[in-house]
PDB file of C-alpha atoms and ligand atoms in Angstrom:
ATOM      1  CA  MET A   1       9.242  -0.747  12.158  1.00  0.00           C
ATOM      2  CA  LYS A   2       7.910   2.570  13.506  1.00  0.00           C
ATOM      3  CA  PRO A   3       4.143   3.147  13.615  1.00  0.00           C
ATOM      4  CA  VAL A   4       2.827   3.830  10.148  1.00  0.00           C
ATOM      5  CA  GLN A   5       1.108   7.198   9.785  1.00  0.00           C
ATOM      6  CA  ARG A   6       0.649   7.134   6.051  1.00  0.00           C
ATOM      7  CA  ILE A   7      -0.006   4.357   3.542  1.00  0.00           C
ATOM      8  CA  LEU A   8       0.818   4.309  -0.146  1.00  0.00           C
ATOM      9  CA  LEU A   9      -0.850   1.744  -2.393  1.00  0.00           C
ATOM     10  CA  CYS A  10       0.902   0.609  -5.550  1.00  0.00           C
ATOM     11  CA  GLY A  11       0.275  -2.065  -8.140  1.00  0.00           C
ATOM     12  CA  PHE A  12      -0.856  -2.672 -11.688  1.00  0.00           C
ATOM     13  CA  MET A  13      -3.924  -1.069 -13.284  1.00  0.00           C
ATOM     14  CA  GLY A  14      -7.029  -2.897 -12.116  1.00  0.00           C
ATOM     15  CA  CYS A  15      -5.488  -4.356  -8.944  1.00  0.00           C
ATOM     16  CA  GLY A  16      -7.975  -2.330  -6.872  1.00  0.00           C
ATOM     17  CA  LYS A  17      -5.818   0.483  -5.477  1.00  0.00           C
ATOM     18  CA  THR A  18      -8.651   3.006  -5.472  1.00  0.00           C
ATOM     19  CA  SER A  19     -11.385   0.795  -3.983  1.00  0.00           C
ATOM     20  CA  VAL A  20      -9.076  -0.720  -1.346  1.00  0.00           C
ATOM     21  CA  GLY A  21      -7.563   2.720  -0.638  1.00  0.00           C
ATOM     22  CA  GLN A  22     -10.958   4.319  -0.073  1.00  0.00           C
ATOM     23  CA  ALA A  23     -12.137   1.486   2.181  1.00  0.00           C
ATOM     24  CA  LEU A  24      -8.848   1.518   4.119  1.00  0.00           C
ATOM     25  CA  ALA A  25      -8.995   5.283   4.663  1.00  0.00           C
ATOM     26  CA  PHE A  26     -12.607   4.969   5.859  1.00  0.00           C
ATOM     27  CA  ARG A  27     -11.655   2.160   8.237  1.00  0.00           C
ATOM     28  CA  LEU A  28      -8.707   4.117   9.697  1.00  0.00           C
ATOM     29  CA  LYS A  29     -10.593   7.434   9.669  1.00  0.00           C
ATOM     30  CA  TRP A  30      -7.776   8.878   7.574  1.00  0.00           C
ATOM     31  CA  ASP A  31      -7.985  11.027   4.456  1.00  0.00           C
ATOM     32  CA  PHE A  32      -7.888   9.413   1.044  1.00  0.00           C
ATOM     33  CA  LEU A  33      -5.947  10.797  -1.917  1.00  0.00           C
ATOM     34  CA  ASP A  34      -5.583   9.410  -5.407  1.00  0.00           C
ATOM     35  CA  THR A  35      -2.670  10.771  -7.459  1.00  0.00           C
ATOM     36  CA  ASP A  36      -4.574  10.262 -10.739  1.00  0.00           C
ATOM     37  CA  ALA A  37      -7.540  12.249  -9.380  1.00  0.00           C
ATOM     38  CA  MET A  38      -5.197  14.991  -8.120  1.00  0.00           C
ATOM     39  CA  ILE A  39      -3.671  15.293 -11.583  1.00  0.00           C
ATOM     40  CA  GLU A  40      -7.060  15.369 -13.321  1.00  0.00           C
ATOM     41  CA  LYS A  41      -8.234  18.064 -10.922  1.00  0.00           C
ATOM     42  CA  ARG A  42      -5.142  20.184 -11.464  1.00  0.00           C
ATOM     43  CA  GLU A  43      -5.230  19.820 -15.238  1.00  0.00           C
ATOM     44  CA  GLY A  44      -9.005  20.092 -15.532  1.00  0.00           C
ATOM     45  CA  ILE A  45      -9.157  17.204 -18.031  1.00  0.00           C
ATOM     46  CA  PRO A  46      -9.286  13.395 -17.754  1.00  0.00           C
ATOM     47  CA  ILE A  47      -6.072  11.338 -17.971  1.00  0.00           C
ATOM     48  CA  PRO A  48      -6.713   9.980 -21.501  1.00  0.00           C
ATOM     49  CA  GLN A  49      -6.952  13.568 -22.696  1.00  0.00           C
ATOM     50  CA  ILE A  50      -3.760  14.542 -20.861  1.00  0.00           C
ATOM     51  CA  PHE A  51      -1.922  11.722 -22.656  1.00  0.00           C
ATOM     52  CA  GLN A  52      -3.499  12.715 -25.960  1.00  0.00           C
ATOM     53  CA  THR A  53      -2.896  16.463 -25.869  1.00  0.00           C
ATOM     54  CA  LYS A  54       0.229  16.782 -23.704  1.00  0.00           C
ATOM     55  CA  GLY A  55       1.876  13.380 -23.946  1.00  0.00           C
ATOM     56  CA  GLU A  56       2.881  10.682 -21.481  1.00  0.00           C
ATOM     57  CA  GLU A  57       6.027  12.491 -20.315  1.00  0.00           C
ATOM     58  CA  TYR A  58       3.923  15.482 -19.234  1.00  0.00           C
ATOM     59  CA  PHE A  59       1.662  13.123 -17.265  1.00  0.00           C
ATOM     60  CA  ARG A  60       4.687  11.475 -15.628  1.00  0.00           C
ATOM     61  CA  GLN A  61       5.971  14.886 -14.519  1.00  0.00           C
ATOM     62  CA  ALA A  62       2.523  15.676 -13.130  1.00  0.00           C
ATOM     63  CA  GLU A  63       2.824  12.484 -11.056  1.00  0.00           C
ATOM     64  CA  THR A  64       6.060  13.813  -9.542  1.00  0.00           C
ATOM     65  CA  ALA A  65       4.315  17.093  -8.689  1.00  0.00           C
ATOM     66  CA  ALA A  66       1.463  15.126  -7.067  1.00  0.00           C
ATOM     67  CA  ALA A  67       4.034  13.179  -5.040  1.00  0.00           C
ATOM     68  CA  ALA A  68       5.564  16.429  -3.780  1.00  0.00           C
ATOM     69  CA  ALA A  69       2.110  17.770  -2.916  1.00  0.00           C
ATOM     70  CA  VAL A  70       1.419  14.896  -0.499  1.00  0.00           C
ATOM     71  CA  ALA A  71       4.944  14.698   0.937  1.00  0.00           C
ATOM     72  CA  ARG A  72       4.098  16.393   4.243  1.00  0.00           C
ATOM     73  CA  ARG A  73       0.735  14.737   4.795  1.00  0.00           C
ATOM     74  CA  LYS A  74       0.069  12.240   7.581  1.00  0.00           C
ATOM     75  CA  ASN A  75      -3.003  10.148   8.404  1.00  0.00           C
ATOM     76  CA  VAL A  76      -3.628   9.674   4.728  1.00  0.00           C
ATOM     77  CA  VAL A  77      -3.995   6.724   2.363  1.00  0.00           C
ATOM     78  CA  VAL A  78      -2.546   7.525  -1.057  1.00  0.00           C
ATOM     79  CA  SER A  79      -3.574   5.481  -4.055  1.00  0.00           C
ATOM     80  CA  THR A  80      -1.149   5.836  -6.971  1.00  0.00           C
ATOM     81  CA  GLY A  81      -1.355   5.245 -10.699  1.00  0.00           C
ATOM     82  CA  GLY A  82       0.143   1.977 -11.931  1.00  0.00           C
ATOM     83  CA  GLY A  83       3.281   3.693 -13.245  1.00  0.00           C
ATOM     84  CA  PHE A  84       3.882   5.933 -10.241  1.00  0.00           C
ATOM     85  CA  VAL A  85       6.434   3.898  -8.286  1.00  0.00           C
ATOM     86  CA  MET A  86       8.367   3.057 -11.446  1.00  0.00           C
ATOM     87  CA  ARG A  87      10.119   6.417 -11.149  1.00  0.00           C
ATOM     88  CA  ASP A  88      12.649   6.965  -8.365  1.00  0.00           C
ATOM     89  CA  GLU A  89      11.932  10.693  -8.293  1.00  0.00           C
ATOM     90  CA  ASN A  90       8.281  10.062  -7.372  1.00  0.00           C
ATOM     91  CA  LEU A  91       9.235   7.935  -4.399  1.00  0.00           C
ATOM     92  CA  SER A  92      11.952  10.379  -3.301  1.00  0.00           C
ATOM     93  CA  ALA A  93       9.516  13.297  -3.513  1.00  0.00           C
ATOM     94  CA  LEU A  94       6.845  11.431  -1.588  1.00  0.00           C
ATOM     95  CA  LEU A  95       9.225  10.130   1.047  1.00  0.00           C
ATOM     96  CA  ALA A  96      11.040  13.432   1.570  1.00  0.00           C
ATOM     97  CA  TYR A  97       9.448  14.100   4.981  1.00  0.00           C
ATOM     98  CA  HIS A  98       8.139  10.976   6.732  1.00  0.00           C
ATOM     99  CA  PRO A  99      10.009   8.043   5.186  1.00  0.00           C
ATOM    100  CA  ASP A 100       9.929   5.876   8.322  1.00  0.00           C
ATOM    101  CA  ALA A 101       6.257   6.540   8.950  1.00  0.00           C
ATOM    102  CA  THR A 102       5.181   5.524   5.449  1.00  0.00           C
ATOM    103  CA  GLY A 103       3.988   2.004   4.690  1.00  0.00           C
ATOM    104  CA  ILE A 104       4.051   1.042   1.029  1.00  0.00           C
ATOM    105  CA  VAL A 105       1.609  -1.710   0.079  1.00  0.00           C
ATOM    106  CA  TYR A 106       1.903  -3.681  -3.133  1.00  0.00           C
ATOM    107  CA  LEU A 107      -1.624  -4.686  -3.993  1.00  0.00           C
ATOM    108  CA  ASP A 108      -0.956  -7.848  -5.869  1.00  0.00           C
ATOM    109  CA  CYS A 109      -3.460  -9.404  -8.218  1.00  0.00           C
ATOM    110  CA  ASP A 110      -3.017 -11.834 -11.103  1.00  0.00           C
ATOM    111  CA  PHE A 111      -2.868 -10.408 -14.614  1.00  0.00           C
ATOM    112  CA  ASP A 112      -6.099 -11.965 -15.878  1.00  0.00           C
ATOM    113  CA  THR A 113      -8.111 -10.490 -13.011  1.00  0.00           C
ATOM    114  CA  CYS A 114      -6.572  -7.056 -13.600  1.00  0.00           C
ATOM    115  CA  TYR A 115      -7.203  -7.388 -17.317  1.00  0.00           C
ATOM    116  CA  GLN A 116     -10.879  -8.288 -16.820  1.00  0.00           C
ATOM    117  CA  ARG A 117     -11.296  -5.109 -14.792  1.00  0.00           C
ATOM    118  CA  ILE A 118      -9.495  -2.763 -17.209  1.00  0.00           C
ATOM    119  CA  CYS A 119     -10.047  -4.168 -20.697  1.00  0.00           C
ATOM    120  CA  THR A 120     -13.056  -1.982 -21.529  1.00  0.00           C
ATOM    121  CA  SER A 121     -11.631   1.160 -19.903  1.00  0.00           C
ATOM    122  CA  SER A 122     -10.243   4.200 -21.688  1.00  0.00           C
ATOM    123  CA  ARG A 123      -6.911   4.097 -19.846  1.00  0.00           C
ATOM    124  CA  PRO A 124      -4.245   5.228 -22.353  1.00  0.00           C
ATOM    125  CA  LEU A 125      -2.040   2.157 -21.860  1.00  0.00           C
ATOM    126  CA  VAL A 126      -5.032  -0.136 -22.332  1.00  0.00           C
ATOM    127  CA  VAL A 127      -6.223   1.410 -25.582  1.00  0.00           C
ATOM    128  CA  SER A 128      -2.711   1.561 -27.053  1.00  0.00           C
ATOM    129  CA  ASN A 129      -1.545  -1.970 -26.160  1.00  0.00           C
ATOM    130  CA  THR A 130      -2.764  -5.475 -26.904  1.00  0.00           C
ATOM    131  CA  LYS A 131      -3.564  -7.904 -24.105  1.00  0.00           C
ATOM    132  CA  GLU A 132      -0.202  -9.607 -24.612  1.00  0.00           C
ATOM    133  CA  GLN A 133       1.655  -6.291 -24.520  1.00  0.00           C
ATOM    134  CA  LEU A 134      -0.156  -5.400 -21.299  1.00  0.00           C
ATOM    135  CA  ARG A 135       0.839  -8.768 -19.866  1.00  0.00           C
ATOM    136  CA  GLU A 136       4.479  -7.913 -20.663  1.00  0.00           C
ATOM    137  CA  ILE A 137       4.165  -4.521 -18.946  1.00  0.00           C
ATOM    138  CA  PHE A 138       2.577  -6.299 -15.955  1.00  0.00           C
ATOM    139  CA  GLN A 139       5.488  -8.752 -15.790  1.00  0.00           C
ATOM    140  CA  SER A 140       8.133  -6.064 -16.269  1.00  0.00           C
ATOM    141  CA  ARG A 141       6.727  -4.033 -13.367  1.00  0.00           C
ATOM    142  CA  ALA A 142       6.106  -6.796 -10.821  1.00  0.00           C
ATOM    143  CA  ASP A 143       9.653  -6.886  -9.359  1.00  0.00           C
ATOM    144  CA  ARG A 144       9.683  -3.143  -8.926  1.00  0.00           C
ATOM    145  CA  TYR A 145       6.317  -3.122  -7.127  1.00  0.00           C
ATOM    146  CA  ARG A 146       7.636  -5.852  -4.854  1.00  0.00           C
ATOM    147  CA  SER A 147      10.995  -4.242  -4.146  1.00  0.00           C
ATOM    148  CA  VAL A 148       9.666  -0.789  -3.206  1.00  0.00           C
ATOM    149  CA  SER A 149       6.973  -2.186  -0.920  1.00  0.00           C
ATOM    150  CA  THR A 150       6.920  -2.727   2.814  1.00  0.00           C
ATOM    151  CA  ILE A 151       4.271  -5.433   2.491  1.00  0.00           C
ATOM    152  CA  GLN A 152       2.500  -7.311  -0.267  1.00  0.00           C
ATOM    153  CA  VAL A 153      -1.220  -8.061  -0.073  1.00  0.00           C
ATOM    154  CA  HIS A 154      -3.335 -10.048  -2.513  1.00  0.00           C
ATOM    155  CA  ASN A 155      -6.524  -8.461  -3.724  1.00  0.00           C
ATOM    156  CA  ASP A 156      -8.312 -11.164  -5.610  1.00  0.00           C
ATOM    157  CA  SER A 157     -11.465 -11.497  -3.511  1.00  0.00           C
ATOM    158  CA  LEU A 158     -13.149  -9.026  -1.165  1.00  0.00           C
ATOM    159  CA  VAL A 159     -11.962  -5.444  -0.743  1.00  0.00           C
ATOM    160  CA  SER A 160     -12.650  -5.774   2.991  1.00  0.00           C
ATOM    161  CA  ASP A 161     -10.304  -8.795   3.198  1.00  0.00           C
ATOM    162  CA  ALA A 162      -7.471  -6.788   1.621  1.00  0.00           C
ATOM    163  CA  VAL A 163      -8.149  -3.904   4.017  1.00  0.00           C
ATOM    164  CA  GLU A 164      -8.009  -6.160   7.088  1.00  0.00           C
ATOM    165  CA  GLU A 165      -4.854  -7.862   5.820  1.00  0.00           C
ATOM    166  CA  ILE A 166      -3.117  -4.485   5.385  1.00  0.00           C
ATOM    167  CA  ILE A 167      -4.102  -3.479   8.926  1.00  0.00           C
ATOM    168  CA  ARG A 168      -2.929  -6.846  10.252  1.00  0.00           C
ATOM    169  CA  GLN A 169       0.486  -6.600   8.587  1.00  0.00           C
ATOM    170  CA  LEU A 170       1.369  -2.940   9.115  1.00  0.00           C
ATOM    171  CA  PRO A 171       2.199  -1.437  12.535  1.00  0.00           C
ATOM    172  CA  ILE A 172      -0.501   1.237  12.519  1.00  0.00           C
TER     173      ILE A 172
HETATM  174  C1  S3P B   1      -1.033   4.076 -15.595  1.00  0.00           C
HETATM  175  C2  S3P B   1      -2.048   3.722 -14.714  1.00  0.00           C
HETATM  176  C3  S3P B   1      -3.243   4.558 -14.492  1.00  0.00           C
HETATM  177  C4  S3P B   1      -2.933   6.021 -14.801  1.00  0.00           C
HETATM  178  C5  S3P B   1      -2.333   6.155 -16.173  1.00  0.00           C
HETATM  179  C6  S3P B   1      -1.056   5.351 -16.346  1.00  0.00           C
HETATM  180  C7  S3P B   1       0.129   3.161 -15.738  1.00  0.00           C
HETATM  181  O1  S3P B   1      -3.676   4.450 -13.148  1.00  0.00           O
HETATM  182  O2  S3P B   1      -2.053   6.551 -13.855  1.00  0.00           O
HETATM  183  O3  S3P B   1      -3.321   5.759 -17.102  1.00  0.00           O
HETATM  184  O4  S3P B   1       1.172   3.581 -16.265  1.00  0.00           O
HETATM  185  O5  S3P B   1       0.018   1.992 -15.303  1.00  0.00           O
HETATM  186  P1  S3P B   1      -4.402   3.141 -12.531  1.00  0.00           P
HETATM  187  O6  S3P B   1      -3.327   2.181 -12.143  1.00  0.00           O
HETATM  188  O7  S3P B   1      -5.116   3.679 -11.340  1.00  0.00           O
HETATM  189  O8  S3P B   1      -5.305   2.609 -13.555  1.00  0.00           O
END
């Protein structure tokens, strides 16, 4: 594999994409971007409000626009929302320019740990689904996260361990 000049983090809500992404970017002295934060900034309202007033489909299209906005960037760690890699068009938009220089990391974490971290949050999918429904979404997405990823790293203990494991596995 060619040297990686950009890293995308994917995985379920609560797997730690943002905290690991920030720590990884700091460690590599790269920029950090979060597609959810980009969307909130562009829309001027938080994600729950985007879902409420404009609907999920609008949010999903905003994710594609965020993907296109980072397509040319290098030396950047991109943390994505849990549904981001589910859509082919998001990956195609993001990989339009440097596909071989992009490492995709599946930040894997067991459902109960994710659930503990997200259960009191205002994330739209969390407030509109029961724990068992969320478990089903988790299970239905796992294969996709795995299949789009270059590497898979567990994040069930320290953020710094996940960061070092990513650096160990990817040719940076
Ligand atoms: C979503 C995950 C959220 C956010 C939105 C939808 C999903 O991001 O993009 O609420 O479909 O899993 P996090 O994974 O950062 O919580």
